[in-house]
């Protein structure tokens, strides 16, 4: 069974939702047969690469809330993250364009290191003092290396604005086609969708239902056709 997760590194609920989903997956009896794929979604795709601002400032301008309301929201998110065992800085974080991080995640996907990299990006953005936006490309290279990627490979991707750009945009178009207007958005076997950072119990129910409703193989049998098997291949008699 395949689970696809559309998310953005700048999305705190994606950070929390990933932890809740993984808690459910850990308890799922068939977890070894579940493939998890991370898909790209930008919450702020129109933001210029160098446009970096404090999270509180971004929230007040984008949603029209007061600074006090924005800070209260951050405190609530911090409590939600802590309940899942996640570190979360409620003050001093910044916000910027995540396109390059998504491109690196596609590189990591090719090497089987996508989950490791997205978790490192989340932790760096939400829990560490150093910015993933303000320190430039070398900060992203450093994080990519921490996930097991080659530094030169990461630098080549970041130096070429077209590298994996089509893959990121394709993910975003597909999200729109599936009806995702926000993230996190979980799709199980292309049959069931779960929107938002739901409690682990909801993910457990979704995994169980999706597993139970997998379509069995329909065999089209036109008689005894020649085939190869563990004991060898059928030998034509005529």
Short mmCIF file of C-alpha atoms in Angstrom, two decimals, residues 14-166:
data_model
loop_
_atom_site.label_atom_id
_atom_site.label_comp_id
_atom_site.label_asym_id
_atom_site.label_seq_id
_atom_site.Cartn_x
_atom_site.Cartn_y
_atom_site.Cartn_z
CA UNK A 14 2.79 19.20 8.53
CA UNK A 15 5.54 18.80 11.14
CA UNK A 16 3.00 17.75 13.78
CA UNK A 17 0.90 15.70 11.35
CA UNK A 18 3.90 13.66 10.21
CA UNK A 19 4.60 12.66 13.81
CA UNK A 20 0.97 11.66 14.38
CA UNK A 21 0.85 9.65 11.17
CA UNK A 22 4.08 7.86 12.06
CA UNK A 23 2.68 6.97 15.46
CA UNK A 24 -0.30 5.37 13.72
CA UNK A 25 1.92 3.64 11.17
CA UNK A 26 4.11 2.20 13.92
CA UNK A 27 1.06 0.53 15.44
CA UNK A 28 -0.24 -0.71 12.06
CA UNK A 29 0.22 -4.50 11.69
CA UNK A 30 1.13 -4.23 8.00
CA UNK A 31 3.50 -1.27 8.35
CA UNK A 32 6.33 -3.10 6.56
CA UNK A 33 4.17 -3.23 3.45
CA UNK A 34 3.38 0.49 3.43
CA UNK A 35 5.41 2.76 1.15
CA UNK A 36 5.43 6.42 2.18
CA UNK A 37 6.16 9.07 -0.45
CA UNK A 38 6.45 12.79 0.27
CA UNK A 39 5.02 15.16 -2.32
CA UNK A 40 5.69 18.86 -2.81
CA UNK A 41 3.27 21.64 -1.87
CA UNK A 42 4.24 25.30 -1.38
CA UNK A 43 2.13 27.37 0.97
CA UNK A 44 3.69 30.55 -0.38
CA UNK A 45 4.77 29.79 -3.96
CA UNK A 46 4.80 33.43 -5.02
CA UNK A 47 7.31 34.51 -2.38
CA UNK A 48 10.62 35.67 -3.84
CA UNK A 49 13.66 33.60 -2.92
CA UNK A 50 15.24 36.39 -0.87
CA UNK A 51 12.02 37.54 0.80
CA UNK A 52 12.56 36.39 4.38
CA UNK A 53 10.67 37.76 7.37
CA UNK A 54 9.83 36.82 10.95
CA UNK A 55 7.00 34.29 11.26
CA UNK A 56 4.97 36.67 13.47
CA UNK A 57 5.26 39.43 10.87
CA UNK A 58 4.21 37.04 8.10
CA UNK A 59 1.18 35.89 10.08
CA UNK A 60 -0.01 39.41 10.89
CA UNK A 61 0.30 40.54 7.28
CA UNK A 62 -1.11 37.43 5.63
CA UNK A 63 -4.02 36.76 7.97
CA UNK A 64 -4.72 40.21 9.40
CA UNK A 65 -4.27 39.09 13.00
CA UNK A 66 -2.58 41.04 15.76
CA UNK A 67 0.94 40.22 16.91
CA UNK A 68 -0.52 38.94 20.18
CA UNK A 69 -2.88 36.61 18.32
CA UNK A 70 -0.06 35.36 16.13
CA UNK A 71 2.13 34.69 19.15
CA UNK A 72 -0.72 32.87 20.91
CA UNK A 73 -1.07 30.66 17.85
CA UNK A 74 2.63 29.85 17.98
CA UNK A 75 2.35 28.97 21.66
CA UNK A 76 -0.53 26.61 20.86
CA UNK A 77 1.48 24.98 18.10
CA UNK A 78 4.37 24.58 20.48
CA UNK A 79 2.13 22.74 22.92
CA UNK A 80 0.74 20.51 20.15
CA UNK A 81 4.26 19.69 18.98
CA UNK A 82 5.45 18.95 22.52
CA UNK A 83 2.58 16.49 22.95
CA UNK A 84 4.06 14.53 20.03
CA UNK A 85 7.58 14.68 21.45
CA UNK A 86 8.69 17.39 19.03
CA UNK A 87 10.79 20.43 19.81
CA UNK A 88 9.28 23.74 18.63
CA UNK A 89 10.61 27.28 18.93
CA UNK A 90 7.67 29.57 19.56
CA UNK A 91 9.74 32.74 19.13
CA UNK A 92 12.42 33.94 16.74
CA UNK A 93 11.65 31.75 13.71
CA UNK A 94 11.59 33.15 10.19
CA UNK A 95 9.69 32.36 6.99
CA UNK A 96 10.74 32.21 3.37
CA UNK A 97 10.54 30.42 0.03
CA UNK A 98 10.77 26.60 0.24
CA UNK A 99 11.14 25.75 -3.46
CA UNK A 100 14.83 24.78 -3.23
CA UNK A 101 14.10 22.47 -0.31
CA UNK A 102 11.43 20.71 -2.33
CA UNK A 103 13.88 20.28 -5.21
CA UNK A 104 16.39 18.69 -2.85
CA UNK A 105 13.67 16.39 -1.53
CA UNK A 106 13.19 15.04 -5.06
CA UNK A 107 16.92 14.38 -5.28
CA UNK A 108 16.71 12.57 -1.95
CA UNK A 109 13.74 10.54 -3.18
CA UNK A 110 15.86 9.09 -5.99
CA UNK A 111 18.37 7.90 -3.40
CA UNK A 112 15.90 6.53 -0.87
CA UNK A 113 16.66 9.30 1.64
CA UNK A 114 13.60 11.49 1.26
CA UNK A 115 12.06 10.76 4.65
CA UNK A 116 15.35 11.42 6.42
CA UNK A 117 15.78 14.77 4.66
CA UNK A 118 12.27 16.06 5.23
CA UNK A 119 12.56 15.25 8.94
CA UNK A 120 15.88 17.11 9.10
CA UNK A 121 14.36 20.09 7.29
CA UNK A 122 11.42 20.13 9.72
CA UNK A 123 13.64 19.98 12.76
CA UNK A 124 15.93 22.69 11.41
CA UNK A 125 13.03 25.01 10.61
CA UNK A 126 10.94 24.51 13.73
CA UNK A 127 13.38 23.56 16.46
CA UNK A 128 16.85 24.94 15.73
CA UNK A 129 18.07 28.49 16.15
CA UNK A 130 19.83 28.66 12.79
CA UNK A 131 17.60 29.64 9.89
CA UNK A 132 16.97 27.40 6.90
CA UNK A 133 16.22 30.53 4.88
CA UNK A 134 18.66 33.29 5.87
CA UNK A 135 21.95 31.38 5.69
CA UNK A 136 21.81 30.59 1.98
CA UNK A 137 22.51 27.47 -0.04
CA UNK A 138 25.33 26.15 2.13
CA UNK A 139 22.90 25.72 5.02
CA UNK A 140 20.70 23.52 2.79
CA UNK A 141 23.76 21.58 1.63
CA UNK A 142 24.74 21.00 5.25
CA UNK A 143 21.28 19.62 6.03
CA UNK A 144 21.30 17.46 2.88
CA UNK A 145 24.62 15.94 3.92
CA UNK A 146 23.17 15.21 7.37
CA UNK A 147 20.51 13.13 5.59
CA UNK A 148 23.16 11.16 3.72
CA UNK A 149 23.26 13.05 0.42
CA UNK A 150 26.48 13.99 -1.33
CA UNK A 151 27.37 17.65 -0.88
CA UNK A 152 28.38 18.12 -4.52
CA UNK A 153 25.14 16.55 -5.73
CA UNK A 154 23.16 18.94 -3.55
CA UNK A 155 25.17 21.94 -4.76
CA UNK A 156 24.60 20.97 -8.41
CA UNK A 157 20.84 20.88 -7.85
CA UNK A 158 20.82 24.24 -6.08
CA UNK A 159 23.01 25.80 -8.78
CA UNK A 160 20.60 24.74 -11.53
CA UNK A 161 17.16 26.35 -11.08
CA UNK A 162 15.64 23.85 -13.49
CA UNK A 163 16.81 20.76 -11.59
CA UNK A 164 13.73 18.93 -10.29
CA UNK A 165 11.62 22.04 -10.86
CA UNK A 166 9.24 20.12 -13.12
#
